[in-house]
Short mmCIF file of C-alpha atoms in Angstrom, two decimals:
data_model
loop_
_atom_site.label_atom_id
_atom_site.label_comp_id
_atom_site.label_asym_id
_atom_site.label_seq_id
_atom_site.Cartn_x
_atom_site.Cartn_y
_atom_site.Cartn_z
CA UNK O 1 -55.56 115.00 31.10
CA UNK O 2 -57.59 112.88 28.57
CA UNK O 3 -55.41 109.03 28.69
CA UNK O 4 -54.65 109.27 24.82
CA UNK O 5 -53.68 113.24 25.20
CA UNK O 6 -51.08 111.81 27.54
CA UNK O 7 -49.84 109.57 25.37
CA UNK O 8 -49.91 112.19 22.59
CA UNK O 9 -47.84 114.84 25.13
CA UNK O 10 -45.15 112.34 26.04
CA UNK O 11 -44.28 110.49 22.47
CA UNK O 12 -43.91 114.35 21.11
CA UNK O 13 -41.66 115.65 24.24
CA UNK O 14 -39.48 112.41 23.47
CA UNK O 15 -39.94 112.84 19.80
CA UNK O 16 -37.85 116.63 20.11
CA UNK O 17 -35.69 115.48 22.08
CA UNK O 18 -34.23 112.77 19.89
CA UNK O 19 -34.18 115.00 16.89
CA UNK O 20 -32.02 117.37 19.22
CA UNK O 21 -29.41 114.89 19.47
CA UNK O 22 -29.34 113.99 16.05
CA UNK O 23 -28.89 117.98 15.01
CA UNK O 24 -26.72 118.35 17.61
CA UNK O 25 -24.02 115.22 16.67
CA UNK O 26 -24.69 115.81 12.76
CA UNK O 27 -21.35 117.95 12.18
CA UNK O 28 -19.35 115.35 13.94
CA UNK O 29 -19.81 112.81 10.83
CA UNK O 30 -16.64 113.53 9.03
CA UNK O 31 -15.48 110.12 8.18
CA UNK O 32 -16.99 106.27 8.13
CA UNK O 33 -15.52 105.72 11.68
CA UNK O 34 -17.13 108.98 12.15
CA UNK O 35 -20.22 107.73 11.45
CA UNK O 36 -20.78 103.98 12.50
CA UNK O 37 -17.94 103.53 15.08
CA UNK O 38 -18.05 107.03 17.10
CA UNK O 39 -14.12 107.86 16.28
CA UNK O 40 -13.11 104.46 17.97
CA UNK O 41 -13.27 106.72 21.59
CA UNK O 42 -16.60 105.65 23.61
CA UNK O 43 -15.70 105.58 27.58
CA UNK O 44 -16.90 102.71 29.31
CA UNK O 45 -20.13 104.13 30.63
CA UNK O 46 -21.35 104.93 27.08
CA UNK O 47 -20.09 101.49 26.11
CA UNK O 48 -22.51 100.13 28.54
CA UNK O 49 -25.28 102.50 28.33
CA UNK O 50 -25.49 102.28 24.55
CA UNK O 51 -25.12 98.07 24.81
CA UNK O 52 -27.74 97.60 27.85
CA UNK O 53 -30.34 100.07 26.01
CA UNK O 54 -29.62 98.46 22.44
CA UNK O 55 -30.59 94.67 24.27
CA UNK O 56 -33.50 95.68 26.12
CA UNK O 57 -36.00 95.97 23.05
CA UNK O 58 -39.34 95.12 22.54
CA UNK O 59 -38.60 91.59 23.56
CA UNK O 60 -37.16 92.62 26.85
CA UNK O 61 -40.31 93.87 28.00
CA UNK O 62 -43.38 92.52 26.11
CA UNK O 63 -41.97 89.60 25.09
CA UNK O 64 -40.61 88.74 28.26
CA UNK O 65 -43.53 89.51 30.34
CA UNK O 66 -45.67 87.52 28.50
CA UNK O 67 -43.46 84.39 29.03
CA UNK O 68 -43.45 84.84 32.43
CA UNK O 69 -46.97 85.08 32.69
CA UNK O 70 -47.55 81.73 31.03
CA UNK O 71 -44.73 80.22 32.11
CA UNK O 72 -43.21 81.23 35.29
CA UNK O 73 -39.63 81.28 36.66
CA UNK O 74 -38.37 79.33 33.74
CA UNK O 75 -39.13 82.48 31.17
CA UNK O 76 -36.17 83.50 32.55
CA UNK O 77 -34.09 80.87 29.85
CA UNK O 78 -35.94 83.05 26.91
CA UNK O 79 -34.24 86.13 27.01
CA UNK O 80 -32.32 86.96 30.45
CA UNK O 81 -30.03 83.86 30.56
CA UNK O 82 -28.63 84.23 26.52
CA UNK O 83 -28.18 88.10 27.20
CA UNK O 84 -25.71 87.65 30.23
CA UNK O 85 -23.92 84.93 28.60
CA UNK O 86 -23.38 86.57 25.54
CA UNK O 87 -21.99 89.58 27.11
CA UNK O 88 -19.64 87.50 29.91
CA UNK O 89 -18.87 85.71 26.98
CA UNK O 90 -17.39 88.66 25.16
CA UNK O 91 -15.84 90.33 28.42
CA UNK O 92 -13.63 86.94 29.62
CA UNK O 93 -12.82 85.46 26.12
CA UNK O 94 -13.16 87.56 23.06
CA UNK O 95 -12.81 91.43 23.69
CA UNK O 96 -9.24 91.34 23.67
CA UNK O 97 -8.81 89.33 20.65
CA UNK O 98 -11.79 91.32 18.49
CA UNK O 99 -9.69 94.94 19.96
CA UNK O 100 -6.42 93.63 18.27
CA UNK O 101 -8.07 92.35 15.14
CA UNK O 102 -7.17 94.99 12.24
CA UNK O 103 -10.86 95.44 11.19
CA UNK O 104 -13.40 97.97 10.83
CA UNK O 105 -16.25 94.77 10.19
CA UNK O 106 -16.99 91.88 10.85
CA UNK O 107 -16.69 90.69 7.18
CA UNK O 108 -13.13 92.19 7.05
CA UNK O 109 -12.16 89.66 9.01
CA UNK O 110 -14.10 87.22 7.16
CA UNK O 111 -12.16 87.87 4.65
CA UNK O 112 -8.71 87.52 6.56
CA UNK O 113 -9.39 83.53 6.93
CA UNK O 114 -11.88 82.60 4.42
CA UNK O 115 -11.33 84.79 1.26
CA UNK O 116 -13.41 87.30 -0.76
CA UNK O 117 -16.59 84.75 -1.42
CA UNK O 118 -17.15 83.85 2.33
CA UNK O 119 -17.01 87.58 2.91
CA UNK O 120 -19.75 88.59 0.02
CA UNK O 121 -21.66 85.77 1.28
CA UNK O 122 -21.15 86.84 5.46
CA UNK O 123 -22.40 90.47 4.20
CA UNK O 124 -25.53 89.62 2.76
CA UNK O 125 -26.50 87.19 5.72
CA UNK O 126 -25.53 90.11 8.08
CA UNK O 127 -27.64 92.93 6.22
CA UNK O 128 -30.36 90.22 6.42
CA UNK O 129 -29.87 89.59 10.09
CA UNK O 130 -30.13 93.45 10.74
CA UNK O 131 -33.00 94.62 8.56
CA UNK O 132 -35.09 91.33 9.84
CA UNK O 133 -33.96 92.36 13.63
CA UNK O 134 -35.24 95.66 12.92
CA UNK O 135 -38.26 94.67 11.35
CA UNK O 136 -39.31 92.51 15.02
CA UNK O 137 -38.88 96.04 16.87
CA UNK O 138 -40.97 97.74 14.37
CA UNK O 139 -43.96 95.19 14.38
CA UNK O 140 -43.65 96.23 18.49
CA UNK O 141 -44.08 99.88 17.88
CA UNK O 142 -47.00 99.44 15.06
CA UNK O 143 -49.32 97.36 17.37
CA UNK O 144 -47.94 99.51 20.67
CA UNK O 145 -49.05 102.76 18.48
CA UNK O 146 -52.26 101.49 17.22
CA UNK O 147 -53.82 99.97 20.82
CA UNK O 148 -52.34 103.26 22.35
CA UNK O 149 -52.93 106.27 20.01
CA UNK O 150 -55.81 104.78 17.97
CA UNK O 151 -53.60 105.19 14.71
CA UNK O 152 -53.79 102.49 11.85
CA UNK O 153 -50.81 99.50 12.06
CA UNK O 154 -48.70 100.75 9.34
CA UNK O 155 -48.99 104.33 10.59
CA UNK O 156 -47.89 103.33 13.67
CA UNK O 157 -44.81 101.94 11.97
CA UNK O 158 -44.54 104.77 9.27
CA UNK O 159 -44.17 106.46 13.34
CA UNK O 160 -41.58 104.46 14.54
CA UNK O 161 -39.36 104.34 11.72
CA UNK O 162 -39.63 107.83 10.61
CA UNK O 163 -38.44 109.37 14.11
CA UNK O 164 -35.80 106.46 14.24
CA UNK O 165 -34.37 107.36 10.44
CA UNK O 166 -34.19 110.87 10.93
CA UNK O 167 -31.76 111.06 13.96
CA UNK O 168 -29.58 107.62 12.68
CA UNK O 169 -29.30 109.25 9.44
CA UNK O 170 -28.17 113.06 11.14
CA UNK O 171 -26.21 111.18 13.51
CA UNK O 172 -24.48 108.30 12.86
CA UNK O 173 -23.67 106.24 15.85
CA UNK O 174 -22.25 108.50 18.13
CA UNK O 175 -26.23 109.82 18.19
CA UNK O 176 -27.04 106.19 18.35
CA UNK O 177 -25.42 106.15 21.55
CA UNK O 178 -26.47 109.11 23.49
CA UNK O 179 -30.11 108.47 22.73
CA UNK O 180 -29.66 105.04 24.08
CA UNK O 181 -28.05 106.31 26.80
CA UNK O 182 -31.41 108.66 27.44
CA UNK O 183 -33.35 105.72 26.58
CA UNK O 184 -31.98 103.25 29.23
CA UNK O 185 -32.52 105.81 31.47
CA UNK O 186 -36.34 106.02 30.36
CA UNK O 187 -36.01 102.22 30.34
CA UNK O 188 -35.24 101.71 33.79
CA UNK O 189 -37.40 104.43 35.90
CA UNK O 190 -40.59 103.03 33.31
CA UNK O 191 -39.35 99.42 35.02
CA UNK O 192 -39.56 100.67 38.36
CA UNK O 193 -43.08 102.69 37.26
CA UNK O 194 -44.43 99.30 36.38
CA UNK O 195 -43.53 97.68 39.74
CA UNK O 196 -45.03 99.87 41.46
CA UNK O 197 -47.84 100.14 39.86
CA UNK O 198 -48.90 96.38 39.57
CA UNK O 199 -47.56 95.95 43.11
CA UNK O 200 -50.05 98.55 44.66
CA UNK O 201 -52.87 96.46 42.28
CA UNK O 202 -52.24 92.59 43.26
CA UNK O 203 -50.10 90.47 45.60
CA UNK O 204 -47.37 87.83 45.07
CA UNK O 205 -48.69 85.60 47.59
CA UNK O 206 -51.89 84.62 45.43
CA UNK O 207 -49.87 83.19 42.54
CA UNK O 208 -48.94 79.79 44.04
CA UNK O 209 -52.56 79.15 44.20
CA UNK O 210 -53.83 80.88 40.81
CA UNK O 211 -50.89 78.69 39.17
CA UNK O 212 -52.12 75.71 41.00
CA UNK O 213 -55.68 76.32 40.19
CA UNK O 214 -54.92 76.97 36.26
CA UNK O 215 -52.63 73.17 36.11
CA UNK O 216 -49.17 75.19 35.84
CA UNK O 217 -47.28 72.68 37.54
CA UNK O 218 -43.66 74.09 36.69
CA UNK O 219 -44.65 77.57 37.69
CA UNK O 220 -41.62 78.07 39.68
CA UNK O 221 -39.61 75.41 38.62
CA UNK O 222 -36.17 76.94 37.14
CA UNK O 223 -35.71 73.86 34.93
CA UNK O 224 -39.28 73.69 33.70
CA UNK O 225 -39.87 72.56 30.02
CA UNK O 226 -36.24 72.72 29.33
CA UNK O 227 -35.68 71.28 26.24
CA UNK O 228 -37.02 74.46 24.60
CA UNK O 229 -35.86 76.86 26.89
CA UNK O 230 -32.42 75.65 26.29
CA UNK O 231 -32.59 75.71 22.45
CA UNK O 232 -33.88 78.71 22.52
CA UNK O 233 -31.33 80.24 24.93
CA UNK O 234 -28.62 78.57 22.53
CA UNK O 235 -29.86 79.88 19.29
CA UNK O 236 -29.86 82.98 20.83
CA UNK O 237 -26.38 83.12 22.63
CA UNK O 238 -25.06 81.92 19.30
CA UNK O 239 -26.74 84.53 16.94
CA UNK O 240 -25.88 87.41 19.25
CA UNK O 241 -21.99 86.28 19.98
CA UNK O 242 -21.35 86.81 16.28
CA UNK O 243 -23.78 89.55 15.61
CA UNK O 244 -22.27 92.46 14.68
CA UNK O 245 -23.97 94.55 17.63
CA UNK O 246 -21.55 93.67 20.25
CA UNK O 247 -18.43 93.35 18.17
CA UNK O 248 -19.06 97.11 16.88
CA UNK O 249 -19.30 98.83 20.63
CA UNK O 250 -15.84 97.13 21.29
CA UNK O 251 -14.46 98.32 18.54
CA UNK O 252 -15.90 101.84 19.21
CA UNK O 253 -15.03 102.19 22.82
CA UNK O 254 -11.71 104.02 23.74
CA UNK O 255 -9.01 101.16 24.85
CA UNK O 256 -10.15 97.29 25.71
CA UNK O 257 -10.19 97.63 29.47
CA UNK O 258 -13.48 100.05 29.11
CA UNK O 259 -14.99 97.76 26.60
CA UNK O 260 -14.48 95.07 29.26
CA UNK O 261 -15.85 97.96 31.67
CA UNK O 262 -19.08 98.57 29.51
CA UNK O 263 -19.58 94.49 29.43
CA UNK O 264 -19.06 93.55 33.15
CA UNK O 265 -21.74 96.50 34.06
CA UNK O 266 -23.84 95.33 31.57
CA UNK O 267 -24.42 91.36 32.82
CA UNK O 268 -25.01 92.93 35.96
CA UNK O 269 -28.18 95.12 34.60
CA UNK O 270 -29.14 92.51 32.44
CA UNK O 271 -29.26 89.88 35.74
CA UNK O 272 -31.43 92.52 37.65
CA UNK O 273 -33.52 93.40 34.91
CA UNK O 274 -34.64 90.24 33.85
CA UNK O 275 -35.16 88.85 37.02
CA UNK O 276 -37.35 92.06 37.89
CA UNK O 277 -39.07 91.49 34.28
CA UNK O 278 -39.81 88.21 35.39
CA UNK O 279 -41.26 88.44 38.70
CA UNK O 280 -43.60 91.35 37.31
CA UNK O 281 -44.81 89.03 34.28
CA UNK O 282 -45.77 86.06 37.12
CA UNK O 283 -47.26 89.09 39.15
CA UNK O 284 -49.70 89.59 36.22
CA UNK O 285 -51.07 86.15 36.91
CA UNK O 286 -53.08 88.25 39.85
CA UNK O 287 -54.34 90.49 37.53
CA UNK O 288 -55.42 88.58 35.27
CA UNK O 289 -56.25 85.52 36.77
CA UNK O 290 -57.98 83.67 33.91
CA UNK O 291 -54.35 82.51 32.68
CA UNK O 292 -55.02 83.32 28.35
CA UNK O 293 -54.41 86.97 27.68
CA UNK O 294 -54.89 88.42 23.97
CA UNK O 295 -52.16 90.89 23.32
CA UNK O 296 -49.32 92.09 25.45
CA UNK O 297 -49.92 91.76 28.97
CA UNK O 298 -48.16 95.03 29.55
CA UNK O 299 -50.66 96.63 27.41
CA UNK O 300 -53.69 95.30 29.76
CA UNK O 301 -51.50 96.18 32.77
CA UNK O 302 -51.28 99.98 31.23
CA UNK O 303 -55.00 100.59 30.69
CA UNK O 304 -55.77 99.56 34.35
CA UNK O 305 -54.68 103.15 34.66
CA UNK O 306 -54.87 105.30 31.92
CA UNK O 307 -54.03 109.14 31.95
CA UNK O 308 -51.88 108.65 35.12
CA UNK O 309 -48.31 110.04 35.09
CA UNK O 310 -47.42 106.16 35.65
CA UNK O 311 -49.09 105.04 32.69
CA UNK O 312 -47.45 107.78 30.40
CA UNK O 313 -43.87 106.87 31.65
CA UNK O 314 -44.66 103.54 30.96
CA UNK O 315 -45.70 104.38 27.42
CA UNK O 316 -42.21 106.57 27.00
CA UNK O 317 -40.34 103.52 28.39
CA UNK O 318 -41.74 100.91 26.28
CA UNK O 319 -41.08 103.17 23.55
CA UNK O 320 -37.09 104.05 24.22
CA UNK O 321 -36.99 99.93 24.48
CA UNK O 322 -38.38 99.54 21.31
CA UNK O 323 -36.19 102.28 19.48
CA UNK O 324 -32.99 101.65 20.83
CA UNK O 325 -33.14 98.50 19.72
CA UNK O 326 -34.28 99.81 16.38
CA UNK O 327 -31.63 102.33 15.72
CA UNK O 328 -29.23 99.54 16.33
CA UNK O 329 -30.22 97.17 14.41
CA UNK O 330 -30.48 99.96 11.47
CA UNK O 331 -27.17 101.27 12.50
CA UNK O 332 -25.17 98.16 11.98
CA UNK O 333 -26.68 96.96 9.03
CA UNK O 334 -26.25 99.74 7.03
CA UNK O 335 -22.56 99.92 8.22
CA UNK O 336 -22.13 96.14 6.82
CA UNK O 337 -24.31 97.51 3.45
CA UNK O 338 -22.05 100.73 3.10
CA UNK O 339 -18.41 98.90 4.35
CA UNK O 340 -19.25 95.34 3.00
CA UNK O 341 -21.35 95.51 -0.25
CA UNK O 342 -21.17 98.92 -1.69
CA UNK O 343 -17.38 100.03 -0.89
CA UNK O 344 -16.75 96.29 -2.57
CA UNK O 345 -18.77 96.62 -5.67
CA UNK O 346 -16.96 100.70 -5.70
CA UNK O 347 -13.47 100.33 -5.29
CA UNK O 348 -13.09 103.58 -6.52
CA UNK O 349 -15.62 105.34 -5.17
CA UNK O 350 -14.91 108.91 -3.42
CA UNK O 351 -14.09 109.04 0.00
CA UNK O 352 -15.76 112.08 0.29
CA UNK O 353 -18.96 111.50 -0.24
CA UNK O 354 -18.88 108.40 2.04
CA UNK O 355 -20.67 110.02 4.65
CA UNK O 356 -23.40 110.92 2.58
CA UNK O 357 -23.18 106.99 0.89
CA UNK O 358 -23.62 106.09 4.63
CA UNK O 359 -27.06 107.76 5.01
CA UNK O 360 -28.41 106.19 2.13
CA UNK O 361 -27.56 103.07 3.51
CA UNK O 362 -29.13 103.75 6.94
CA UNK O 363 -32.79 104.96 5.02
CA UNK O 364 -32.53 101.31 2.53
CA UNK O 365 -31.72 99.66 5.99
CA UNK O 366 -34.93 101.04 7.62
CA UNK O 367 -37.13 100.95 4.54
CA UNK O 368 -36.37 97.41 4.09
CA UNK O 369 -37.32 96.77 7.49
CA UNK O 370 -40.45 98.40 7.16
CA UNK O 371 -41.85 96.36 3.99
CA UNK O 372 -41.13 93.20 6.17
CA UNK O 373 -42.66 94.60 8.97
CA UNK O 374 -45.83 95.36 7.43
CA UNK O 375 -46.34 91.42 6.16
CA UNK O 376 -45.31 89.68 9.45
CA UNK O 377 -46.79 90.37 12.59
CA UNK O 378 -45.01 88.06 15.35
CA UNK O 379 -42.16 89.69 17.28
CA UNK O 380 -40.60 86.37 19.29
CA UNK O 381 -40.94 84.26 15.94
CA UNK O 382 -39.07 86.89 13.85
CA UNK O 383 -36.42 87.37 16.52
CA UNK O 384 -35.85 83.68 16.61
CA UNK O 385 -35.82 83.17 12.89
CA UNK O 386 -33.41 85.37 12.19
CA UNK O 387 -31.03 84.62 15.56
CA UNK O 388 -31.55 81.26 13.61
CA UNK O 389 -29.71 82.41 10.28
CA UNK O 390 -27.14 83.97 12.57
CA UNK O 391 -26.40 80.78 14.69
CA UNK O 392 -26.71 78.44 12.17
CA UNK O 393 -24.78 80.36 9.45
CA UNK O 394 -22.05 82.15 11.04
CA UNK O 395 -21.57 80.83 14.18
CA UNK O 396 -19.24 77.99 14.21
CA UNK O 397 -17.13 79.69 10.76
CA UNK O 398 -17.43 82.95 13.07
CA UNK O 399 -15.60 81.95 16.25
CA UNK O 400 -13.05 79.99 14.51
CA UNK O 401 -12.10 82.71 12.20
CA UNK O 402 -11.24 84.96 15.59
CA UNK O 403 -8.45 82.28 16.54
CA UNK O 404 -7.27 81.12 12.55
CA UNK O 405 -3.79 82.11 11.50
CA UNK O 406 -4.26 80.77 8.10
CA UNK O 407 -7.21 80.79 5.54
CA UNK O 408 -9.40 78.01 5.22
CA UNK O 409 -11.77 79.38 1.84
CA UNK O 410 -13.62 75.90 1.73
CA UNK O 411 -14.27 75.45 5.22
CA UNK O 412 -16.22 78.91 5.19
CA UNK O 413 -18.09 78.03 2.01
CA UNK O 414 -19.03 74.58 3.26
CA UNK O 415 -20.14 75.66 6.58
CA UNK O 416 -21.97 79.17 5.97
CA UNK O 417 -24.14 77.11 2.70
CA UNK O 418 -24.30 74.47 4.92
CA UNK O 419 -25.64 75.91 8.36
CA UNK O 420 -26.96 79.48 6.40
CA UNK O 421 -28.71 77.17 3.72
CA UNK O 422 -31.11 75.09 6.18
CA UNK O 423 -31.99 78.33 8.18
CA UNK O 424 -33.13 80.04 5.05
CA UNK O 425 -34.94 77.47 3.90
CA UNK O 426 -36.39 76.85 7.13
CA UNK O 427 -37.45 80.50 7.51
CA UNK O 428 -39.47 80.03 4.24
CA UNK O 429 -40.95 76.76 5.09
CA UNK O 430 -42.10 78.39 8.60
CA UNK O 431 -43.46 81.54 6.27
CA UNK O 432 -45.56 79.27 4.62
CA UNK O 433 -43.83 79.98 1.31
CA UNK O 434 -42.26 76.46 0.63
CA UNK O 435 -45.20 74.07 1.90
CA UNK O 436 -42.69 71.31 3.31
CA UNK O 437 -43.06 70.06 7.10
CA UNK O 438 -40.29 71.30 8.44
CA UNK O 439 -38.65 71.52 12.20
CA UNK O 440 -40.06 74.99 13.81
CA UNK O 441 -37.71 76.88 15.82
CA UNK O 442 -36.38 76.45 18.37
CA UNK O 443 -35.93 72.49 17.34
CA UNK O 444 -34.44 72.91 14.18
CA UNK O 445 -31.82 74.34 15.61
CA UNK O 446 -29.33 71.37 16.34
CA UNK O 447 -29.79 70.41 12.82
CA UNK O 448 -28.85 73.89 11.47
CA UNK O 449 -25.59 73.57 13.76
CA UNK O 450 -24.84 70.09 13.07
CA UNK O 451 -24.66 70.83 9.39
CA UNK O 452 -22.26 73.82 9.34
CA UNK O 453 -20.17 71.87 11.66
CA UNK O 454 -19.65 68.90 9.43
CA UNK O 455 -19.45 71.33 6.12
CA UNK O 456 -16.64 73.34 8.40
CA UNK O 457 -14.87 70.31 9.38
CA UNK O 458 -15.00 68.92 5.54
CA UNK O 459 -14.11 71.97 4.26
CA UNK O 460 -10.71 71.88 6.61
CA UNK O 461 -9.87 68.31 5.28
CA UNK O 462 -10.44 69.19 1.59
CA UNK O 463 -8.42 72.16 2.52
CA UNK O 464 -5.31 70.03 4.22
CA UNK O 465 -5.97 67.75 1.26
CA UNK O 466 -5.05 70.48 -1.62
CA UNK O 467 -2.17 72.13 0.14
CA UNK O 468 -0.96 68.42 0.52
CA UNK O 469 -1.47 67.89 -2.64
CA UNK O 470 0.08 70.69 -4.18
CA UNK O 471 3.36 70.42 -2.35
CA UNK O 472 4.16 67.19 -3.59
CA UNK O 473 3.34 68.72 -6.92
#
C-alpha cells in the first residue's frame, strides 16, 4: 500500500470510530454535570486513562523528542518532571480538599474567597488558558497533516478540529473520556512502535561519541543548563496545578480514593513514558547525526519507513496524542464559558436548554482556537505562554483560596492584575505586538510570580486594615 494511502486508511478507521463514541454517549447529556463532569461517577481507571491521554499531547511526543535530541538527559526537566509533580501534587495534598469543596468550577470557588470580580476576572483568564492550550495542539495536527497527507496547513487544522468538535459537542465529557481512554491505548503501542523501529535502525552506544563530536558537553548530564530547565518545569507545575484539567477529573470521578487511584497510576505512566520519550529523542542523534534537524524529528524518523504497518501506527498515535489533548482543552473551556460567563450574565436562563447552551460553547471554544492557530505556528512557545498566564495569574490567589475560610476580595484583585497583568503583556511583547524588550519565557517568569505575590500579600494587609478599621467604627 502506497505510504500516503496508509495514512489516508488509518486517520479514516480512527476518524469512525470517534464519531461512534460520540453517537453512542450523545443521549446521556441530560444535565451540565451530564455534560462536562460525566455525572460526578468516573472509576479510577477512567480517571487515569482520561488524565494520562489528556497530558500526553503534541508536546509529549514531538516536543519532547526534539528536546532530547538537542539536549539530552536533561529534556527530561521540560515536560516529564512538571507532569509527575503536578499529579503527586494533587494525589498527597489537594484531592481531598478540591472533593469536599462545594463547587462545580473552579471560579465557584473563586468566588467563595475573593468575591464576584475575582471570579469574572478568573473566568476570562481560564477560557483564555483553554482556547490558547488548544490552539498549541492544533498547530501540531496542521503541520503533522500537511508533511503527512500533502493537504494545505489550515486544512489540516480545518481536519483536526472538525473531527474533535463533532464528538465533544455529541458527547460531552463522558465521550471525552472514553476516546481518551482509546487514545492512550493508541498512545502507548505507537510508543512502543517507535522503539522498535528506531532501535532496529541505530544503536545507543554511538551517541556518547556523536554528542562528543557535535560539542554537547551536558549530553547526559541530569542537571545540564538548569536555570531554564527549572523555570520552565516551574511555570509549568504552576499553570497545570491550578488548571482546570486536573481539578475537573477529581471532581468527576466516583468517591476521592479513585481520584487518588487515577493520580497515583498516572505519575507512574508519566515516569515511564517520559523517560522512554527521552531515551528515543537522544537515540535520534544516530539517525541523524548532523545534530540541526528542520521539523519534528519524529516526522524524519517516520519517513525512514513509509507505508509500513509501523509507520501508520505511528501516524494514528501521534494523532490520538494530539486530540486528546485537544478535546480537553476544548472541553474545559467551554465548561468555564457556559458555567462561568454565560450562566452569570443569564441568571435566568432555562435550565433546559443548558445542554444545548453547552454545545455552543464547546464549537466558540474550538473556533477560537482555530483563528489563533492559523496566525501562530510554534507549539512549545504557545504552551509556555499561556502556562505563563496560568502561573503567574492564578497561581499563588489559586492555592490559597483552597485553604481560606474567609474572603480576601483585594488580595485576589491585587494579585490576579498583578501576576495576570505582566503575563499578558508579556505574551504581546513576545508576539511582536507591543515592540518593548521584554523578558522571554521561561525568565520572565520569577517576575510574573514575584508580582502577584506582593499584590496578594498587599491586598491581605489592606484587607486586615478595613475590617480593623471598620470595627472601631
Amino acid at each position: 500500500m502506497p505510504s500516503d494511502m496508509m495514512f489516508y486508511f488509518m486517520l479514516f478507521a480512527y476518524i469512525l470510530l470517534l464519531l461512534f463514541v460520540s453517537v453512542l454517549f450523545k443521549r446521556r447529556m441530560q444535565t451540565l454535570e451530564d455534560f462536562f463532569l460525566a455525572s460526578r461517577n468516573l472509576p479510577a481507571f477512567l480517571v487515569f486513562l482520561s488524565l494520562a491521554a489528556s497530558w500526553l499531547g503534541a508536546t509529549s511526543i514531538l516536543v519532547s523528542m526534539d528536546e532530547a535530541y538537542r539536549q539530552g538527559v536533561s529534556s527530561f526537566w521540560v515536560m516529564g518532571m512538571p507532569a509527575i509533580l503536578t499529579v503527586l501534587v494533587f494525589a498527597f495534598f489537594l484531592a481531598r480538599h478540591i472533593r469536599h469543596l462545594p463547587i462545580v468550577t473552579l471560579p465557584d470557588l473563586v468566588e467563595m474567597r475573593y468575591g464576584r470580580t475575582v471570579r469574572h476576572l478568573s473566568s476570562v483568564l481560564i477560557v483564555w488558558y483553554m482556547i490558547l492550550l488548544t490552539s498549541s495542539q492544533m498547530v501540531a495536527v496542521g503541520s503533522f497533516l500537511r508533511e503527512f497527507l500533502g493537504t494545505s496547513y489550515v486544512l489540516g487544522l480545518l481536519i483536526g478540529t472538525s473531527i474533535v468538535l463533532i464528538y465533544s459537542i455529541f458527547g460531552g465529557f463522558f465521550s471525552v473520556v472514553v476516546t481518551d481512554g482509546f487514545q492512550f491505548f493508541l498512545i502507548i503501542v505507537g510508543a512502543a512502535s517507535i522503539f522498535f523501529l528506531m532501535s532496529s535502525a541505530s544503536s545507543f552506544k554511538d551517541i556518547p561519541f556523536l554528542a562528543a563530536e557535535l560539542g554537547k558537553e551536558g549530553y547526559f548530564q541530569f542537571f545540564f543548563d538548569i536555570k531554564r530547565n527549572f523555570l520552565i518545569c516551574l511555570s509549568f507545575t504552576m499553570a497545570w496545578i491550578i488548571s482546570p484539567i486536573v481539578w475537573q477529573r477529581i471532581q468527576a470521578a466516583r468517591t476521592e480514593k479513585k481520584a487518588q487511584q487515577g493520580l497515583y497510576a498516572a505519575a507512574g505512566t508519566f515516569f515511564l513514558y517520559y523517560v522512554c520519550i527521552v531515551f528515543l529523542g537522544m537515540l535520534s542523534l544516530s539517525m541523524f547525526p548532523s545534530g540541526v534537524h528542520e521539523g519534528p524529528i519524529l516526522s524524519a524518523v517516520m519517513l525512514l519507513k513509509p507505508g509500513t504497518i509501523a509507520s501508520g501506527i505511528i501516524f494514528v498515535a501521534v494523532m490520538a496524542a494530539v486530540m486528546s489533548t485537544m478535546d480537553t482543552a476544548i472541553n474545559t473551556g467551554a465548561m468555564s464559558l457556559t458555567r462561568d460567563i454565560y450562566q452569570e450574565i443569564f441568571h435566568s436562563g432555562k435550565k433546559d436548554n443548558i445542554v444545548s447552551v453547552s454545545r455552543w460553547a464547546t464549537f466558540i471554544v474550538g473556533a477560537c482556537a482555530f483563528l489563533v492557530a492559523t496566525k501562530f505556528q510554534s507549539i512549545l512557545i504557545m504552551l509556555g505562554l499561556s502556562s505563563e498566564i496560568m502561573a503567574e495569574g492564578l497561581f499563588i490567589p489559586g492555592i490559597a483560596m483552597i485553604f481560606l475560610k474567609k474572603k480576601y476580595p483585594m488580595a485576589g484583585i491585587l494579585s490576579l492584575v498583578l501576576g495576570g497583568g505582566y503575563a499578558i503583556f508579556g505574551f504581546f511583547c513576545q508576539a511582536r505586538i507591543i515592540p518593548i524588550n521584554w523578558p522571554e519565557w521561561p525568565f520572565s517568569v520569577p517576575y510574573g510570580l514575584g508580582l502577584s505575590m506582593v499584590g496578594f500579600v498587599a491586598g491581605i494587609v489592606v484587607e486586615k486594615i478595613r475590617k480593623e478599621t471598620s470595627t472601631n467604627l
